[in-house]
């Protein structure tokens, strides 16, 4: 006779059983098709972009891996960053916004045709951009704006159409108030259009210093005025919706919105502390970086207080653990960014691998986890098809452990790297010092990449029009 396990029993299962998604959203087939296609494209670009990143991670461990010019680090690195930014995250966020804005405005999307046209333009931009970068046709060493202007103009035009589509939907809303999510989403679209114009307009950034100032402004605002407000706006919808309770404080949301707009616009130059740009510009960036404590504390506090007392619901949900992890990363990386702006710490950490860890915790731990939470919260309710519970759990834990295994060693190694430079040791000694930390980077990156394959599988399982839907339709 088998004895019951003391570790795993009916009373104490190995994993918390997830609650089935019983709610089915009444959404038009046009909306489901457009939103799911955006999500499917974003999943493809996630796998492709991080496959490139995985290969680059191996190159740190085995520098002689290849001698093919198209696969050189200098060409592949911008492919990785641009594909993940514009292919994965941007299209995933737009997909969720195409649901949230009409839903909170209580009307259909203004134009599905414009939505499809935007999707085509954005993907055409990324495909041609990848080919151009690998062929060494680029915009120079301008981080995150390596696509040449005719190629990125396609993406920008697609974004303009998205902004117009969302604006018209909000303008023709059937409710009096504009929900806080739509403030963030529309502001993100408008700010990014302006940002792209500033980044690509010719004639005023010909010399090295002005180009550096614009570069600092552009690359930080890309995070702070596009990804951050967009994903926070989405969270202001999905978190209370999935918890079935209102957001803790609407006023805190408004405070976070306006202080984000004020403080984030001037902090880009903290990437160039001790550079030849004017000292006062660096100081302004540091002061405004400290000011970012206000919106981050207001936003994080608002989300955590909304979750208060609902921990069991979070444990039994597919999507809420992703949102909880994303909110915690939001607080950690934002406060970390403020610390990095101080001259005393910037002296140690800047230009080291610490910055690589910080950027991955931001774009992955914060932005990506909140996006995944929204996708798992929305798509099963739109299509009626849930992903396998084990696969969602595998995605979550591989991604979470992977980003920690990736980032923590790089933060330790980056700190030692900076201290070695301050001590006057040679650059090659710092390279040797980093070798074991780059091994952990490759291990963590591999776990993250495997989680993306699982996510792509889950997206396939959630697709509309499978046999369950057919059966339901036949019975009705």
XYZ file of C-alpha atoms in Angstrom:
476
model
C 0.000 0.000 0.000
C 1.373 3.363 -1.017
C 1.794 5.839 1.788
C 0.651 9.423 1.079
C 3.519 11.819 0.443
C 4.260 14.275 3.226
C 5.362 16.807 0.659
C 2.648 16.478 -1.938
C -0.878 15.655 -0.858
C -4.417 16.587 -1.710
C -4.368 19.138 1.109
C -1.007 20.539 0.064
C -0.542 20.257 -3.741
C 2.828 20.916 -5.344
C 1.478 23.928 -7.261
C -1.485 26.195 -6.753
C -4.251 25.233 -9.149
C -5.126 28.092 -11.442
C -8.714 29.260 -11.736
C -10.371 28.673 -15.100
C -11.196 31.735 -17.145
C -14.971 31.564 -17.192
C -15.618 35.097 -18.370
C -15.985 35.479 -22.134
C -15.734 39.027 -23.449
C -18.303 40.111 -25.984
C -15.986 41.468 -28.670
C -16.426 41.753 -32.413
C -14.608 39.190 -34.621
C -12.818 42.093 -36.343
C -11.342 43.167 -33.017
C -10.270 39.629 -32.059
C -8.591 39.052 -35.426
C -6.682 42.355 -35.429
C -5.536 42.148 -31.803
C -4.477 38.509 -32.031
C -2.496 39.166 -35.233
C -0.595 41.959 -33.454
C 0.105 39.533 -30.566
C 1.211 36.748 -32.939
C 3.617 39.127 -34.719
C 5.015 40.301 -31.385
C 5.582 36.679 -30.276
C 7.448 35.931 -33.515
C 9.701 38.972 -33.097
C 10.313 38.078 -29.443
C 11.630 34.644 -30.416
C 13.684 36.021 -33.309
C 15.100 39.006 -31.402
C 16.077 37.023 -28.337
C 17.551 34.222 -30.468
C 19.924 36.897 -31.766
C 20.536 38.058 -28.180
C 21.206 34.482 -27.095
C 23.815 34.132 -29.843
C 25.454 37.392 -28.740
C 25.553 36.122 -25.151
C 27.449 33.028 -26.303
C 29.961 35.274 -28.046
C 31.000 36.710 -24.692
C 31.945 33.186 -23.599
C 33.289 31.972 -26.971
C 34.548 35.084 -28.855
C 35.818 32.954 -31.760
C 32.373 31.477 -32.412
C 32.274 32.723 -36.007
C 34.083 35.012 -38.445
C 31.121 35.961 -40.652
C 30.680 39.711 -41.085
C 26.838 39.489 -41.082
C 27.006 37.760 -37.688
C 29.491 40.167 -36.096
C 28.639 41.668 -32.700
C 28.465 45.200 -34.107
C 25.749 44.232 -36.591
C 23.741 41.785 -34.496
C 23.533 43.854 -31.308
C 21.306 46.586 -32.882
C 19.254 43.847 -34.557
C 18.564 42.375 -31.100
C 17.611 45.678 -29.460
C 15.545 47.120 -32.323
C 13.613 43.897 -32.934
C 12.776 43.493 -29.249
C 11.801 47.171 -28.880
C 9.793 47.745 -32.052
C 8.826 44.194 -33.011
C 7.981 42.524 -29.715
C 7.169 45.093 -27.048
C 5.720 47.880 -29.196
C 3.374 45.618 -31.139
C 2.293 43.746 -27.996
C 1.491 47.031 -26.221
C -0.395 48.373 -29.248
C -2.413 45.145 -29.401
C -3.522 45.557 -25.799
C -4.217 49.278 -26.324
C -6.454 48.438 -29.292
C -8.626 46.569 -26.800
C -8.370 48.837 -23.736
C -9.143 52.155 -25.458
C -12.394 51.063 -27.191
C -13.470 49.126 -24.081
C -13.047 52.062 -21.703
C -14.576 54.419 -24.288
C -17.562 52.053 -24.687
C -17.431 52.036 -28.471
C -15.828 50.163 -31.372
C -12.352 51.030 -32.592
C -12.586 53.996 -34.967
C -11.101 52.126 -37.950
C -9.978 48.483 -38.241
C -8.600 49.230 -41.710
C -6.190 51.767 -40.208
C -5.233 49.152 -37.600
C -4.284 46.624 -40.293
C -2.417 49.276 -42.273
C -0.424 50.222 -39.149
C 0.440 46.576 -38.525
C 1.718 46.180 -42.107
C 3.834 49.347 -41.991
C 5.453 48.448 -38.677
C 6.376 44.925 -39.720
C 7.673 46.113 -43.095
C 9.895 48.590 -41.216
C 11.303 45.883 -38.961
C 11.927 43.360 -41.762
C 13.761 45.890 -43.940
C 15.531 47.308 -40.892
C 16.923 43.902 -39.898
C 18.172 43.224 -43.430
C 19.770 46.674 -43.604
C 21.494 46.364 -40.221
C 22.933 42.952 -41.063
C 24.176 44.396 -44.367
C 25.856 47.209 -42.390
C 23.472 49.911 -43.663
C 22.710 51.905 -40.517
C 22.362 55.298 -38.893
C 25.754 55.086 -37.192
C 26.397 54.437 -33.527
C 23.075 55.955 -32.422
C 21.702 53.506 -29.899
C 18.101 52.397 -30.591
C 17.934 54.612 -33.712
C 20.248 52.549 -35.893
C 17.526 52.110 -38.562
C 18.137 54.621 -41.369
C 15.416 57.265 -41.602
C 13.469 55.929 -44.646
C 13.071 52.605 -42.845
C 12.121 54.024 -39.475
C 9.743 56.471 -41.201
C 7.579 53.433 -42.042
C 7.331 52.543 -38.343
C 6.709 56.175 -37.384
C 3.917 56.490 -39.956
C 2.344 53.322 -38.574
C 2.520 54.795 -35.074
C 0.917 58.047 -36.273
C -1.980 56.027 -37.673
C -2.312 54.139 -34.372
C -2.357 57.437 -32.445
C -4.999 58.899 -34.802
C -7.095 55.729 -34.540
C -6.989 55.739 -30.737
C -7.569 59.503 -30.528
C -10.696 59.290 -32.705
C -11.955 56.372 -30.613
C -11.524 58.373 -27.405
C -12.950 61.555 -28.958
C -16.142 59.704 -29.994
C -16.482 57.873 -26.651
C -19.865 57.094 -25.128
C -18.837 58.001 -21.572
C -18.138 61.422 -20.108
C -14.836 60.732 -18.379
C -11.578 59.690 -20.037
C -10.323 56.711 -18.033
C -6.786 57.071 -16.622
C -5.467 54.288 -18.913
C -6.302 56.353 -21.975
C -4.398 59.357 -20.622
C -1.238 57.263 -20.446
C -1.774 55.441 -23.761
C -2.530 58.527 -25.848
C 0.261 60.526 -24.188
C 2.735 57.722 -24.972
C 1.773 57.779 -28.653
C 1.986 61.570 -28.968
C 5.261 61.865 -27.026
C 6.895 59.168 -29.145
C 5.934 60.826 -32.438
C 7.619 64.031 -31.222
C 10.588 62.038 -29.951
C 11.160 60.355 -33.322
C 11.038 63.728 -35.091
C 13.639 65.145 -32.694
C 15.847 62.080 -33.149
C 15.799 61.969 -36.939
C 15.420 65.604 -38.096
C 18.692 66.636 -39.768
C 20.612 69.890 -39.511
C 21.082 70.521 -35.795
C 23.101 67.562 -34.531
C 26.046 67.504 -36.882
C 28.835 67.814 -34.277
C 29.643 65.200 -31.651
C 28.428 67.109 -28.594
C 24.971 68.022 -29.915
C 24.570 64.497 -31.269
C 25.437 63.105 -27.818
C 22.892 65.349 -26.075
C 20.145 64.325 -28.512
C 21.161 60.677 -28.198
C 20.859 60.805 -24.395
C 17.483 62.490 -24.697
C 16.204 60.049 -27.324
C 17.240 56.735 -25.834
C 15.986 57.515 -22.341
C 12.737 59.065 -23.533
C 12.173 55.980 -25.662
C 11.881 54.093 -22.389
C 10.293 56.832 -20.301
C 7.824 58.364 -22.750
C 6.856 55.352 -24.859
C 7.241 52.028 -23.054
C 6.689 53.240 -19.474
C 3.491 55.304 -19.853
C 2.023 52.835 -22.334
C 2.516 49.794 -20.115
C 1.434 51.676 -16.972
C -1.749 52.767 -18.749
C -2.470 49.153 -19.676
C -1.848 48.061 -16.080
C -4.328 50.646 -14.802
C -6.927 48.714 -16.809
C -5.896 45.074 -16.412
C -4.994 45.039 -12.707
C -8.374 46.237 -11.321
C -10.219 44.294 -14.020
C -8.532 40.970 -13.161
C -8.860 41.553 -9.410
C -12.488 42.624 -9.828
C -12.001 45.683 -7.632
C -11.434 49.392 -8.437
C -7.978 50.917 -8.525
C -6.940 52.005 -5.022
C -6.699 55.724 -5.813
C -7.567 57.529 -9.029
C -5.868 60.653 -7.635
C -2.567 58.805 -7.151
C -2.808 57.707 -10.782
C -3.261 61.305 -11.933
C -0.359 62.463 -9.693
C 1.891 59.754 -11.137
C 0.877 60.695 -14.687
C 1.701 64.408 -14.436
C 4.893 63.997 -12.418
C 6.041 61.349 -14.922
C 5.485 63.878 -17.706
C 7.384 66.625 -15.831
C 10.380 64.759 -14.430
C 11.090 62.122 -17.079
C 11.529 64.627 -19.908
C 14.820 65.977 -18.524
C 16.708 62.960 -17.202
C 18.237 61.570 -20.410
C 21.565 63.323 -19.944
C 22.308 61.367 -16.769
C 23.718 58.781 -19.188
C 26.463 61.264 -20.007
C 27.616 62.428 -16.590
C 31.330 63.376 -16.767
C 31.089 63.672 -20.569
C 31.975 66.914 -22.453
C 28.328 68.119 -22.464
C 27.640 71.212 -20.271
C 27.899 70.558 -16.528
C 24.534 72.259 -15.830
C 22.719 69.900 -18.223
C 24.167 66.955 -16.290
C 23.077 68.511 -12.976
C 19.532 69.146 -14.221
C 19.335 65.489 -15.302
C 20.451 64.343 -11.833
C 17.924 66.598 -10.045
C 15.058 65.420 -12.246
C 16.186 61.800 -11.718
C 15.617 62.349 -8.000
C 12.209 63.824 -8.840
C 11.272 60.495 -10.458
C 10.863 59.098 -6.954
C 7.460 60.840 -6.856
C 5.713 59.141 -9.836
C 7.370 55.799 -9.159
C 6.281 55.754 -5.504
C 2.783 56.949 -6.395
C 2.383 54.387 -9.189
C 3.904 51.423 -7.370
C 2.007 52.213 -4.167
C -1.237 52.512 -6.086
C -0.792 49.106 -7.725
C 0.331 47.303 -4.550
C -2.488 48.818 -2.484
C -4.939 47.669 -5.148
C -3.541 44.136 -4.744
C -3.666 44.260 -0.928
C -5.599 41.329 0.543
C -5.966 39.641 -2.838
C -2.847 37.454 -2.691
C -4.791 34.193 -3.041
C -6.540 35.513 -6.134
C -3.132 36.444 -7.555
C -1.758 32.958 -6.844
C -4.732 31.324 -8.604
C -4.520 33.562 -11.680
C -2.621 32.956 -14.931
C -1.856 36.599 -15.499
C -1.668 38.410 -12.141
C 1.689 36.888 -11.034
C 3.240 38.475 -14.141
C 1.721 41.835 -13.191
C 2.923 41.556 -9.572
C 6.472 40.773 -10.738
C 6.344 43.643 -13.240
C 5.228 46.144 -10.585
C 8.034 45.073 -8.215
C 10.620 45.367 -11.006
C 9.184 48.805 -11.864
C 9.981 50.043 -8.372
C 13.416 48.377 -8.174
C 14.772 49.575 -11.519
C 13.345 53.077 -11.126
C 14.946 53.655 -7.719
C 18.097 52.018 -9.069
C 18.055 54.501 -11.976
C 17.896 57.415 -9.545
C 20.929 56.064 -7.651
C 22.848 55.553 -10.905
C 22.366 59.233 -11.764
C 24.400 60.443 -8.738
C 27.924 61.371 -9.782
C 29.549 59.307 -7.011
C 27.825 56.085 -8.179
C 27.797 56.944 -11.869
C 31.590 57.101 -11.656
C 31.644 53.424 -10.662
C 28.814 51.941 -12.731
C 28.637 53.813 -16.030
C 30.095 52.122 -19.140
C 30.250 48.835 -17.168
C 28.119 45.696 -17.337
C 26.017 47.087 -14.465
C 24.195 49.195 -17.078
C 23.436 46.072 -19.145
C 21.830 44.462 -16.086
C 19.816 47.621 -15.343
C 18.487 47.884 -18.906
C 17.410 44.221 -18.955
C 15.671 44.507 -15.586
C 13.841 47.559 -16.987
C 12.779 46.302 -20.390
C 12.355 42.678 -19.352
C 11.485 42.534 -15.661
C 9.300 45.639 -15.739
C 7.889 46.175 -19.256
C 7.781 42.591 -20.585
C 6.232 41.059 -17.458
C 3.426 43.638 -17.432
C 2.825 43.027 -21.143
C 2.667 39.249 -20.600
C 0.238 39.770 -17.721
C -2.047 41.753 -20.014
C -1.836 39.159 -22.804
C -2.645 36.216 -20.518
C -5.419 38.274 -18.945
C -7.037 39.270 -22.254
C -6.561 36.698 -25.005
C -8.216 33.672 -23.300
C -11.227 35.867 -22.544
C -11.413 36.984 -26.192
C -10.889 33.604 -27.871
C -12.240 31.227 -25.206
C -9.030 29.191 -25.419
C -6.749 28.935 -22.380
C -3.063 28.046 -22.494
C -1.921 24.929 -20.572
C -1.433 25.761 -16.887
C 1.958 24.038 -16.755
C 3.192 25.971 -19.805
C 2.172 29.336 -18.321
C 3.963 28.413 -15.076
C 7.053 27.326 -17.018
C 7.027 30.632 -18.897
C 6.761 32.640 -15.667
C 9.446 30.851 -13.651
C 11.950 30.431 -16.502
C 11.610 34.129 -17.348
C 11.792 35.314 -13.720
C 14.696 33.105 -12.629
C 16.394 33.710 -15.969
C 16.391 37.499 -15.672
C 17.667 37.282 -12.068
C 20.457 34.843 -13.032
C 21.295 37.178 -15.908
C 21.207 40.484 -14.008
C 22.590 39.879 -10.509
C 26.002 38.530 -11.652
C 26.298 41.383 -14.161
C 25.604 43.932 -11.403
C 28.293 42.361 -9.197
C 30.770 42.033 -12.064
C 29.973 45.537 -13.348
C 30.694 47.032 -9.918
C 34.051 45.218 -9.732
C 34.751 46.298 -13.315
C 34.185 49.968 -12.460
C 36.313 49.758 -9.311
C 39.151 48.176 -11.292
C 39.105 51.082 -13.751
C 39.132 53.615 -10.894
C 42.110 51.749 -9.410
C 43.951 52.305 -12.692
C 44.102 48.661 -13.749
C 44.277 47.848 -17.446
C 41.138 47.330 -19.536
C 42.144 43.737 -20.347
C 42.267 42.918 -16.639
C 38.630 44.031 -16.353
C 37.768 41.792 -19.316
C 39.359 38.805 -17.580
C 37.561 39.770 -14.357
C 34.182 39.642 -16.128
C 34.607 36.129 -17.622
C 32.697 34.130 -14.936
C 29.892 36.717 -14.835
C 29.429 36.452 -18.604
C 28.963 32.685 -18.195
C 26.057 33.383 -15.825
C 24.752 35.919 -18.370
C 24.657 33.136 -20.985
C 22.925 30.742 -18.549
C 20.261 33.301 -17.587
C 19.799 34.339 -21.215
C 19.226 30.713 -22.209
C 16.508 30.318 -19.570
C 14.850 33.502 -20.794
C 14.998 32.339 -24.418
C 13.420 28.966 -23.560
C 10.620 30.825 -21.753
C 9.954 32.763 -24.974
C 9.539 29.529 -26.920
C 7.000 28.458 -24.296
C 5.225 31.828 -24.594
C 4.999 31.439 -28.395
C 3.492 27.963 -27.839
C 0.955 29.458 -25.407
C -0.011 32.137 -27.936
C -0.649 29.367 -30.464
C -2.843 27.509 -27.940
C -4.850 30.700 -27.295
C -5.503 31.372 -30.987
C -9.081 32.106 -32.082
C -11.155 29.681 -34.101
C -10.068 26.343 -32.631
C -12.357 23.343 -32.227
C -13.783 24.467 -28.855
C -15.137 27.591 -30.438
C -16.525 25.617 -33.373
C -18.348 23.235 -31.020
C -19.797 26.126 -29.048
C -20.926 27.813 -32.219
C -22.531 24.611 -33.504
C -24.444 24.031 -30.269
C -25.791 27.564 -30.290
